[in-house]
């Protein structure tokens, strides 16, 4: 049986340095360890900076991607409830379009079930 791979993931704030505040930094670090423990994943290294956290885990890329997504979701939700803002920042909208660029008059695909995901 081959050894499990190791993967390093980094979550970086899009603006500011939210992890400069010790209570935020410690909560993010604690969540990383808690997620790893729940998922049975070993944390091999964990470093932080004022604007990011980097975690190396014993897992493949797909598992690490899921780990990072869960860490972002949990810590972002906590931060929003506690401070009323965003910890990691809002990702850019797909296609880079503004709300003003969306054509609301295009009702041609309203009856196409394959297009329902666009309205979800």
GROMACS .gro file of N, CA, C and O in nm:
model
  480
    1UNK      N    1   0.084  -0.118   0.000
    1UNK     CA    2   0.000   0.000   0.000
    1UNK      C    3   0.088   0.124   0.000
    1UNK      O    4   0.182   0.134   0.078
    2UNK      N    5   0.058   0.218  -0.086
    2UNK     CA    6   0.141   0.337  -0.097
    2UNK      C    7   0.100   0.439   0.009
    2UNK      O    8  -0.012   0.442   0.058
    3UNK      N    9   0.195   0.525   0.042
    3UNK     CA   10   0.170   0.630   0.142
    3UNK      C   11   0.075   0.735   0.086
    3UNK      O   12   0.075   0.762  -0.034
    4UNK      N   13  -0.005   0.792   0.174
    4UNK     CA   14  -0.095   0.899   0.132
    4UNK      C   15  -0.013   1.021   0.092
    4UNK      O   16   0.088   1.051   0.154
    5UNK      N   17  -0.059   1.093  -0.009
    5UNK     CA   18   0.012   1.214  -0.051
    5UNK      C   19  -0.009   1.327   0.051
    5UNK      O   20  -0.098   1.320   0.136
    6UNK      N   21   0.074   1.426   0.042
    6UNK     CA   22   0.055   1.546   0.123
    6UNK      C   23   0.021   1.662   0.029
    6UNK      O   24   0.072   1.668  -0.084
    7UNK      N   25  -0.063   1.750   0.077
    7UNK     CA   26  -0.107   1.864  -0.004
    7UNK      C   27  -0.111   1.988   0.085
    7UNK      O   28  -0.152   1.980   0.200
    8UNK      N   29  -0.069   2.098   0.029
    8UNK     CA   30  -0.071   2.225   0.101
    8UNK      C   31  -0.175   2.316   0.037
    8UNK      O   32  -0.179   2.330  -0.086
    9UNK      N   33  -0.260   2.374   0.121
    9UNK     CA   34  -0.362   2.468   0.075
    9UNK      C   35  -0.347   2.599   0.152
    9UNK      O   36  -0.306   2.599   0.268
   10UNK      N   37  -0.378   2.708   0.085
   10UNK     CA   38  -0.371   2.840   0.147
   10UNK      C   39  -0.502   2.913   0.125
   10UNK      O   40  -0.552   2.918   0.012
   11UNK      N   41  -0.557   2.968   0.232
   11UNK     CA   42  -0.670   3.059   0.224
   11UNK      C   43  -0.614   3.198   0.247
   11UNK      O   44  -0.548   3.222   0.348
   12UNK      N   45  -0.643   3.289   0.156
   12UNK     CA   46  -0.589   3.425   0.164
   12UNK      C   47  -0.704   3.525   0.159
   12UNK      O   48  -0.792   3.514   0.075
   13UNK      N   49  -0.700   3.621   0.249
   13UNK     CA   50  -0.801   3.728   0.249
   13UNK      C   51  -0.780   3.815   0.126
   13UNK      O   52  -0.667   3.847   0.091
   14UNK      N   53  -0.888   3.851   0.061
   14UNK     CA   54  -0.877   3.935  -0.058
   14UNK      C   55  -0.844   4.079  -0.024
   14UNK      O   56  -0.787   4.150  -0.105
   15UNK      N   57  -0.881   4.120   0.099
   15UNK     CA   58  -0.851   4.256   0.143
   15UNK      C   59  -0.813   4.254   0.290
   15UNK      O   60  -0.866   4.177   0.369
   16UNK      N   61  -0.722   4.341   0.326
   16UNK     CA   62  -0.689   4.359   0.467
   16UNK      C   63  -0.607   4.246   0.527
   16UNK      O   64  -0.552   4.162   0.456
   17UNK      N   65  -0.602   4.247   0.659
   17UNK     CA   66  -0.523   4.149   0.735
   17UNK      C   67  -0.605   4.100   0.854
   17UNK      O   68  -0.572   4.126   0.969
   18UNK      N   69  -0.714   4.026   0.828
   18UNK     CA   70  -0.803   3.987   0.937
   18UNK      C   71  -0.739   3.892   1.039
   18UNK      O   72  -0.779   3.891   1.154
   19UNK      N   73  -0.639   3.816   0.999
   19UNK     CA   74  -0.575   3.723   1.093
   19UNK      C   75  -0.471   3.792   1.180
   19UNK      O   76  -0.410   3.729   1.266
   20UNK      N   77  -0.453   3.921   1.164
   20UNK     CA   78  -0.363   3.996   1.252
   20UNK      C   79  -0.422   4.003   1.393
   20UNK      O   80  -0.349   4.012   1.491
   21UNK      N   81  -0.554   3.996   1.401
   21UNK     CA   82  -0.622   3.995   1.531
   21UNK      C   83  -0.611   3.854   1.588
   21UNK      O   84  -0.655   3.756   1.527
   22UNK      N   85  -0.553   3.842   1.708
   22UNK     CA   86  -0.523   3.710   1.765
   22UNK      C   87  -0.646   3.623   1.783
   22UNK      O   88  -0.641   3.502   1.760
   23UNK      N   89  -0.760   3.680   1.822
   23UNK     CA   90  -0.880   3.598   1.842
   23UNK      C   91  -0.928   3.537   1.710
   23UNK      O   92  -0.971   3.421   1.706
   24UNK      N   93  -0.918   3.610   1.601
   24UNK     CA   94  -0.957   3.559   1.470
   24UNK      C   95  -0.858   3.451   1.426
   24UNK      O   96  -0.898   3.342   1.382
   25UNK      N   97  -0.730   3.481   1.438
   25UNK     CA   98  -0.627   3.386   1.398
   25UNK      C   99  -0.641   3.254   1.474
   25UNK      O  100  -0.638   3.146   1.414
   26UNK      N  101  -0.660   3.261   1.606
   26UNK     CA  102  -0.670   3.138   1.685
   26UNK      C  103  -0.796   3.059   1.652
   26UNK      O  104  -0.795   2.936   1.652
   27UNK      N  105  -0.905   3.129   1.622
   27UNK     CA  106  -1.027   3.059   1.584
   27UNK      C  107  -1.011   2.988   1.450
   27UNK      O  108  -1.054   2.874   1.433
   28UNK      N  109  -0.946   3.052   1.355
   28UNK     CA  110  -0.922   2.990   1.224
   28UNK      C  111  -0.831   2.868   1.241
   28UNK      O  112  -0.857   2.761   1.184
   29UNK      N  113  -0.727   2.881   1.319
   29UNK     CA  114  -0.636   2.768   1.344
   29UNK      C  115  -0.709   2.652   1.412
   29UNK      O  116  -0.693   2.537   1.373
   30UNK      N  117  -0.791   2.684   1.512
   30UNK     CA  118  -0.866   2.580   1.583
   30UNK      C  119  -0.963   2.508   1.490
   30UNK      O  120  -0.978   2.386   1.497
   31UNK      N  121  -1.026   2.583   1.401
   31UNK     CA  122  -1.118   2.522   1.305
   31UNK      C  123  -1.043   2.429   1.210
   31UNK      O  124  -1.094   2.323   1.174
   32UNK      N  125  -0.925   2.468   1.167
   32UNK     CA  126  -0.847   2.382   1.078
   32UNK      C  127  -0.816   2.248   1.146
   32UNK      O  128  -0.833   2.142   1.086
   33UNK      N  129  -0.776   2.254   1.271
   33UNK     CA  130  -0.747   2.131   1.345
   33UNK      C  131  -0.874   2.048   1.367
   33UNK      O  132  -0.872   1.925   1.356
   34UNK      N  133  -0.985   2.115   1.397
   34UNK     CA  134  -1.110   2.044   1.423
   34UNK      C  135  -1.161   1.974   1.297
   34UNK      O  136  -1.207   1.859   1.303
   35UNK      N  137  -1.154   2.042   1.183
   35UNK     CA  138  -1.196   1.980   1.057
   35UNK      C  139  -1.110   1.858   1.028
   35UNK      O  140  -1.161   1.752   0.990
   36UNK      N  141  -0.981   1.872   1.044
   36UNK     CA  142  -0.890   1.760   1.019
   36UNK      C  143  -0.922   1.643   1.110
   36UNK      O  144  -0.926   1.527   1.066
   37UNK      N  145  -0.948   1.671   1.236
   37UNK     CA  146  -0.980   1.564   1.331
   37UNK      C  147  -1.110   1.494   1.293
   37UNK      O  148  -1.117   1.371   1.293
   38UNK      N  149  -1.212   1.571   1.258
   38UNK     CA  150  -1.341   1.512   1.219
   38UNK      C  151  -1.328   1.426   1.094
   38UNK      O  152  -1.398   1.326   1.080
   39UNK      N  153  -1.241   1.468   1.004
   39UNK     CA  154  -1.228   1.396   0.878
   39UNK      C  155  -1.119   1.288   0.880
   39UNK      O  156  -1.096   1.220   0.780
   40UNK      N  157  -1.050   1.275   0.992
   40UNK     CA  158  -0.944   1.175   1.002
   40UNK      C  159  -0.823   1.207   0.918
   40UNK      O  160  -0.759   1.118   0.862
   41UNK      N  161  -0.791   1.334   0.908
   41UNK     CA  162  -0.679   1.381   0.827
   41UNK      C  163  -0.572   1.437   0.920
   41UNK      O  164  -0.603   1.507   1.016
   42UNK      N  165  -0.447   1.407   0.893
   42UNK     CA  166  -0.336   1.459   0.973
   42UNK      C  167  -0.295   1.598   0.924
   42UNK      O  168  -0.272   1.617   0.804
   43UNK      N  169  -0.286   1.693   1.017
   43UNK     CA  170  -0.230   1.824   0.986
   43UNK      C  171  -0.080   1.813   1.007
   43UNK      O  172  -0.033   1.788   1.118
   44UNK      N  173  -0.004   1.828   0.900
   44UNK     CA  174   0.141   1.815   0.907
   44UNK      C  175   0.209   1.948   0.936
   44UNK      O  176   0.316   1.952   0.997
   45UNK      N  177   0.148   2.057   0.891
   45UNK     CA  178   0.202   2.190   0.916
   45UNK      C  179   0.089   2.290   0.906
   45UNK      O  180  -0.006   2.271   0.828
   46UNK      N  181   0.098   2.395   0.986
   46UNK     CA  182  -0.002   2.501   0.983
   46UNK      C  183   0.071   2.631   1.014
   46UNK      O  184   0.133   2.645   1.119
   47UNK      N  185   0.067   2.722   0.919
   47UNK     CA  186   0.130   2.853   0.938
   47UNK      C  187   0.027   2.959   0.904
   47UNK      O  188  -0.066   2.936   0.827
   48UNK      N  189   0.047   3.076   0.964
   48UNK     CA  190  -0.044   3.185   0.932
   48UNK      C  191   0.035   3.314   0.918
   48UNK      O  192   0.148   3.325   0.963
   49UNK      N  193  -0.028   3.407   0.854
   49UNK     CA  194   0.022   3.544   0.837
   49UNK      C  195  -0.100   3.633   0.857
   49UNK      O  196  -0.213   3.583   0.864
   50UNK      N  197  -0.083   3.762   0.866
   50UNK     CA  198  -0.198   3.849   0.890
   50UNK      C  199  -0.310   3.838   0.785
   50UNK      O  200  -0.425   3.865   0.815
   51UNK      N  201  -0.276   3.792   0.665
   51UNK     CA  202  -0.377   3.783   0.560
   51UNK      C  203  -0.403   3.642   0.507
   51UNK      O  204  -0.476   3.624   0.411
   52UNK      N  205  -0.347   3.540   0.572
   52UNK     CA  206  -0.364   3.404   0.518
   52UNK      C  207  -0.335   3.297   0.621
   52UNK      O  208  -0.270   3.322   0.721
   53UNK      N  209  -0.383   3.176   0.588
   53UNK     CA  210  -0.348   3.057   0.664
   53UNK      C  211  -0.309   2.951   0.561
   53UNK      O  212  -0.371   2.940   0.455
   54UNK      N  213  -0.202   2.879   0.591
   54UNK     CA  214  -0.155   2.773   0.504
   54UNK      C  215  -0.150   2.645   0.585
   54UNK      O  216  -0.092   2.641   0.693
   55UNK      N  217  -0.213   2.540   0.531
   55UNK     CA  218  -0.223   2.413   0.601
   55UNK      C  219  -0.172   2.303   0.508
   55UNK      O  220  -0.213   2.294   0.393
   56UNK      N  221  -0.084   2.220   0.560
   56UNK     CA  222  -0.038   2.101   0.488
   56UNK      C  223  -0.101   1.982   0.557
   56UNK      O  224  -0.087   1.964   0.678
   57UNK      N  225  -0.174   1.903   0.478
   57UNK     CA  226  -0.241   1.785   0.533
   57UNK      C  227  -0.198   1.660   0.458
   57UNK      O  228  -0.151   1.668   0.343
   58UNK      N  229  -0.213   1.547   0.524
   58UNK     CA  230  -0.184   1.419   0.459
   58UNK      C  231  -0.311   1.375   0.388
   58UNK      O  232  -0.396   1.308   0.445
   59UNK      N  233  -0.323   1.420   0.264
   59UNK     CA  234  -0.439   1.388   0.181
   59UNK      C  235  -0.408   1.430   0.038
   59UNK      O  236  -0.314   1.508   0.014
   60UNK      N  237  -0.489   1.382  -0.053
   60UNK     CA  238  -0.474   1.420  -0.193
   60UNK      C  239  -0.531   1.557  -0.222
   60UNK      O  240  -0.587   1.624  -0.134
   61UNK      N  241  -0.519   1.598  -0.347
   61UNK     CA  242  -0.562   1.732  -0.386
   61UNK      C  243  -0.713   1.753  -0.370
   61UNK      O  244  -0.757   1.859  -0.327
   62UNK      N  245  -0.791   1.654  -0.404
   62UNK     CA  246  -0.936   1.670  -0.396
   62UNK      C  247  -0.980   1.682  -0.250
   62UNK      O  248  -1.062   1.767  -0.216
   63UNK      N  249  -0.923   1.598  -0.164
   63UNK     CA  250  -0.955   1.608  -0.021
   63UNK      C  251  -0.911   1.742   0.036
   63UNK      O  252  -0.981   1.803   0.117
   64UNK      N  253  -0.795   1.790  -0.007
   64UNK     CA  254  -0.744   1.919   0.040
   64UNK      C  255  -0.833   2.033  -0.008
   64UNK      O  256  -0.855   2.131   0.065
   65UNK      N  257  -0.884   2.022  -0.127
   65UNK     CA  258  -0.976   2.123  -0.179
   65UNK      C  259  -1.102   2.127  -0.093
   65UNK      O  260  -1.150   2.235  -0.055
   66UNK      N  261  -1.156   2.011  -0.059
   66UNK     CA  262  -1.273   2.004   0.028
   66UNK      C  263  -1.242   2.059   0.167
   66UNK      O  264  -1.324   2.128   0.227
   67UNK      N  265  -1.123   2.028   0.218
   67UNK     CA  266  -1.080   2.078   0.348
   67UNK      C  267  -1.078   2.231   0.346
   67UNK      O  268  -1.131   2.296   0.436
   68UNK      N  269  -1.018   2.289   0.244
   68UNK     CA  270  -1.010   2.435   0.233
   68UNK      C  271  -1.148   2.497   0.220
   68UNK      O  272  -1.176   2.602   0.280
   69UNK      N  273  -1.236   2.434   0.143
   69UNK     CA  274  -1.371   2.487   0.126
   69UNK      C  275  -1.447   2.486   0.258
   69UNK      O  276  -1.517   2.582   0.291
   70UNK      N  277  -1.433   2.378   0.334
   70UNK     CA  278  -1.500   2.370   0.463
   70UNK      C  279  -1.442   2.470   0.562
   70UNK      O  280  -1.516   2.535   0.637
   71UNK      N  281  -1.312   2.487   0.562
   71UNK     CA  282  -1.249   2.585   0.649
   71UNK      C  283  -1.295   2.726   0.613
   71UNK      O  284  -1.328   2.807   0.701
   72UNK      N  285  -1.304   2.756   0.486
   72UNK     CA  286  -1.351   2.887   0.442
   72UNK      C  287  -1.496   2.909   0.481
   72UNK      O  288  -1.534   3.015   0.531
   73UNK      N  289  -1.579   2.808   0.461
   73UNK     CA  290  -1.721   2.819   0.492
   73UNK      C  291  -1.744   2.842   0.641
   73UNK      O  292  -1.816   2.935   0.681
   74UNK      N  293  -1.684   2.759   0.724
   74UNK     CA  294  -1.705   2.769   0.868
   74UNK      C  295  -1.650   2.898   0.926
   74UNK      O  296  -1.718   2.966   1.004
   75UNK      N  297  -1.528   2.932   0.889
   75UNK     CA  298  -1.468   3.053   0.946
   75UNK      C  299  -1.532   3.179   0.891
   75UNK      O  300  -1.548   3.278   0.962
   76UNK      N  301  -1.571   3.177   0.765
   76UNK     CA  302  -1.639   3.292   0.706
   76UNK      C  303  -1.773   3.317   0.771
   76UNK      O  304  -1.810   3.431   0.799
   77UNK      N  305  -1.847   3.210   0.798
   77UNK     CA  306  -1.976   3.222   0.864
   77UNK      C  307  -1.960   3.276   1.006
   77UNK      O  308  -2.034   3.366   1.048
   78UNK      N  309  -1.865   3.223   1.079
   78UNK     CA  310  -1.839   3.270   1.215
   78UNK      C  311  -1.802   3.419   1.215
   78UNK      O  312  -1.854   3.497   1.292
   79UNK      N  313  -1.712   3.457   1.126
   79UNK     CA  314  -1.665   3.595   1.119
   79UNK      C  315  -1.780   3.691   1.085
   79UNK      O  316  -1.792   3.798   1.145
   80UNK      N  317  -1.863   3.651   0.990
   80UNK     CA  318  -1.975   3.737   0.951
   80UNK      C  319  -2.071   3.757   1.067
   80UNK      O  320  -2.118   3.869   1.090
   81UNK      N  321  -2.100   3.652   1.143
   81UNK     CA  322  -2.191   3.664   1.257
   81UNK      C  323  -2.130   3.748   1.369
   81UNK      O  324  -2.198   3.825   1.435
   82UNK      N  325  -2.000   3.734   1.390
   82UNK     CA  326  -1.935   3.804   1.500
   82UNK      C  327  -1.903   3.950   1.467
   82UNK      O  328  -1.921   4.037   1.549
   83UNK      N  329  -1.854   3.975   1.345
   83UNK     CA  330  -1.808   4.108   1.309
   83UNK      C  331  -1.891   4.177   1.201
   83UNK      O  332  -1.869   4.294   1.171
   84UNK      N  333  -1.981   4.102   1.137
   84UNK     CA  334  -2.067   4.162   1.036
   84UNK      C  335  -2.001   4.189   0.903
   84UNK      O  336  -2.053   4.263   0.822
   85UNK      N  337  -1.886   4.131   0.878
   85UNK     CA  338  -1.817   4.151   0.751
   85UNK      C  339  -1.777   4.019   0.690
   85UNK      O  340  -1.826   3.914   0.728
   86UNK      N  341  -1.685   4.025   0.597
   86UNK     CA  342  -1.638   3.903   0.533
   86UNK      C  343  -1.491   3.879   0.570
   86UNK      O  344  -1.410   3.972   0.567
   87UNK      N  345  -1.460   3.758   0.608
   87UNK     CA  346  -1.323   3.723   0.647
   87UNK      C  347  -1.232   3.708   0.526
   87UNK      O  348  -1.126   3.767   0.519
   88UNK      N  349  -1.274   3.630   0.432
   88UNK     CA  350  -1.189   3.599   0.317
   88UNK      C  351  -1.217   3.687   0.198
   88UNK      O  352  -1.139   3.692   0.105
   89UNK      N  353  -1.329   3.757   0.197
   89UNK     CA  354  -1.366   3.841   0.084
   89UNK      C  355  -1.464   3.770  -0.005
   89UNK      O  356  -1.479   3.648  -0.001
   90UNK      N  357  -1.534   3.847  -0.084
   90UNK     CA  358  -1.629   3.790  -0.178
   90UNK      C  359  -1.557   3.756  -0.307
   90UNK      O  360  -1.484   3.840  -0.361
   91UNK      N  361  -1.576   3.634  -0.358
   91UNK     CA  362  -1.511   3.598  -0.482
   91UNK      C  363  -1.568   3.679  -0.598
   91UNK      O  364  -1.682   3.726  -0.590
   92UNK      N  365  -1.491   3.697  -0.703
   92UNK     CA  366  -1.543   3.771  -0.819
   92UNK      C  367  -1.660   3.694  -0.881
   92UNK      O  368  -1.664   3.572  -0.876
   93UNK      N  369  -1.752   3.768  -0.934
   93UNK     CA  370  -1.867   3.705  -1.001
   93UNK      C  371  -1.819   3.634  -1.126
   93UNK      O  372  -1.727   3.679  -1.192
   94UNK      N  373  -1.882   3.524  -1.159
   94UNK     CA  374  -1.842   3.450  -1.279
   94UNK      C  375  -1.865   3.536  -1.401
   94UNK      O  376  -1.966   3.605  -1.412
   95UNK      N  377  -1.772   3.534  -1.490
   95UNK     CA  378  -1.783   3.613  -1.612
   95UNK      C  379  -1.746   3.758  -1.594
   95UNK      O  380  -1.737   3.831  -1.689
   96UNK      N  381  -1.726   3.801  -1.470
   96UNK     CA  382  -1.686   3.938  -1.443
   96UNK      C  383  -1.790   4.042  -1.479
   96UNK      O  384  -1.759   4.157  -1.501
   97UNK      N  385  -1.917   4.001  -1.486
   97UNK     CA  386  -2.022   4.095  -1.525
   97UNK      C  387  -2.084   4.157  -1.402
   97UNK      O  388  -2.099   4.095  -1.299
   98UNK      N  389  -2.124   4.283  -1.415
   98UNK     CA  390  -2.198   4.353  -1.310
   98UNK      C  391  -2.346   4.323  -1.326
   98UNK      O  392  -2.391   4.278  -1.431
   99UNK      N  393  -2.424   4.351  -1.220
   99UNK     CA  394  -2.568   4.332  -1.228
   99UNK      C  395  -2.629   4.414  -1.341
   99UNK      O  396  -2.728   4.375  -1.400
  100UNK      N  397  -2.570   4.530  -1.370
  100UNK     CA  398  -2.623   4.615  -1.476
  100UNK      C  399  -2.605   4.552  -1.614
  100UNK      O  400  -2.675   4.589  -1.708
  101UNK      N  401  -2.511   4.458  -1.626
  101UNK     CA  402  -2.485   4.395  -1.755
  101UNK      C  403  -2.580   4.280  -1.785
  101UNK      O  404  -2.585   4.232  -1.896
  102UNK      N  405  -2.655   4.235  -1.686
  102UNK     CA  406  -2.744   4.121  -1.706
  102UNK      C  407  -2.867   4.166  -1.782
  102UNK      O  408  -2.931   4.265  -1.747
  103UNK      N  409  -2.901   4.092  -1.886
  103UNK     CA  410  -3.017   4.124  -1.968
  103UNK      C  411  -3.139   4.057  -1.907
  103UNK      O  412  -3.160   3.937  -1.923
  104UNK      N  413  -3.221   4.134  -1.836
  104UNK     CA  414  -3.340   4.080  -1.772
  104UNK      C  415  -3.454   4.057  -1.870
  104UNK      O  416  -3.555   3.997  -1.834
  105UNK      N  417  -3.442   4.106  -1.992
  105UNK     CA  418  -3.551   4.093  -2.089
  105UNK      C  419  -3.545   3.962  -2.165
  105UNK      O  420  -3.634   3.933  -2.243
  106UNK      N  421  -3.445   3.879  -2.142
  106UNK     CA  422  -3.430   3.753  -2.214
  106UNK      C  423  -3.509   3.644  -2.143
  106UNK      O  424  -3.459   3.579  -2.053
  107UNK      N  425  -3.634   3.624  -2.185
  107UNK     CA  426  -3.719   3.523  -2.125
  107UNK      C  427  -3.733   3.401  -2.214
  107UNK      O  428  -3.819   3.316  -2.190
  108UNK      N  429  -3.648   3.389  -2.317
  108UNK     CA  430  -3.660   3.280  -2.412
  108UNK      C  431  -3.635   3.143  -2.350
  108UNK      O  432  -3.688   3.044  -2.396
  109UNK      N  433  -3.554   3.136  -2.244
  109UNK     CA  434  -3.518   3.006  -2.188
  109UNK      C  435  -3.596   2.971  -2.060
  109UNK      O  436  -3.561   2.879  -1.990
  110UNK      N  437  -3.705   3.044  -2.031
  110UNK     CA  438  -3.779   3.022  -1.908
  110UNK      C  439  -3.840   2.882  -1.900
  110UNK      O  440  -3.856   2.829  -1.792
  111UNK      N  441  -3.874   2.824  -2.014
  111UNK     CA  442  -3.939   2.694  -2.011
  111UNK      C  443  -3.840   2.579  -2.035
  111UNK      O  444  -3.881   2.464  -2.043
  112UNK      N  445  -3.713   2.606  -2.042
  112UNK     CA  446  -3.612   2.503  -2.065
  112UNK      C  447  -3.562   2.450  -1.930
  112UNK      O  448  -3.493   2.522  -1.858
  113UNK      N  449  -3.596   2.326  -1.893
  113UNK     CA  450  -3.552   2.273  -1.762
  113UNK      C  451  -3.401   2.266  -1.749
  113UNK      O  452  -3.348   2.269  -1.639
  114UNK      N  453  -3.331   2.260  -1.859
  114UNK     CA  454  -3.185   2.255  -1.856
  114UNK      C  455  -3.123   2.388  -1.813
  114UNK      O  456  -3.006   2.395  -1.778
  115UNK      N  457  -3.200   2.495  -1.816
  115UNK     CA  458  -3.153   2.627  -1.778
  115UNK      C  459  -3.195   2.665  -1.636
  115UNK      O  460  -3.165   2.775  -1.591
  116UNK      N  461  -3.264   2.578  -1.565
  116UNK     CA  462  -3.316   2.610  -1.432
  116UNK      C  463  -3.205   2.644  -1.334
  116UNK      O  464  -3.224   2.725  -1.243
  117UNK      N  465  -3.087   2.585  -1.351
  117UNK     CA  466  -2.977   2.612  -1.259
  117UNK      C  467  -2.937   2.759  -1.259
  117UNK      O  468  -2.887   2.810  -1.160
  118UNK      N  469  -2.963   2.829  -1.369
  118UNK     CA  470  -2.928   2.970  -1.377
  118UNK      C  471  -3.016   3.056  -1.287
  118UNK      O  472  -2.977   3.164  -1.248
  119UNK      N  473  -3.134   3.008  -1.257
  119UNK     CA  474  -3.229   3.085  -1.177
  119UNK      C  475  -3.226   3.042  -1.030
  119UNK      O  476  -3.296   3.100  -0.949
  120UNK      N  477  -3.150   2.941  -0.997
  120UNK     CA  478  -3.147   2.888  -0.858
  120UNK      C  479  -3.083   2.984  -0.763
  120UNK      O  480  -3.007   3.068  -0.795
   0.00000   0.00000   0.00000
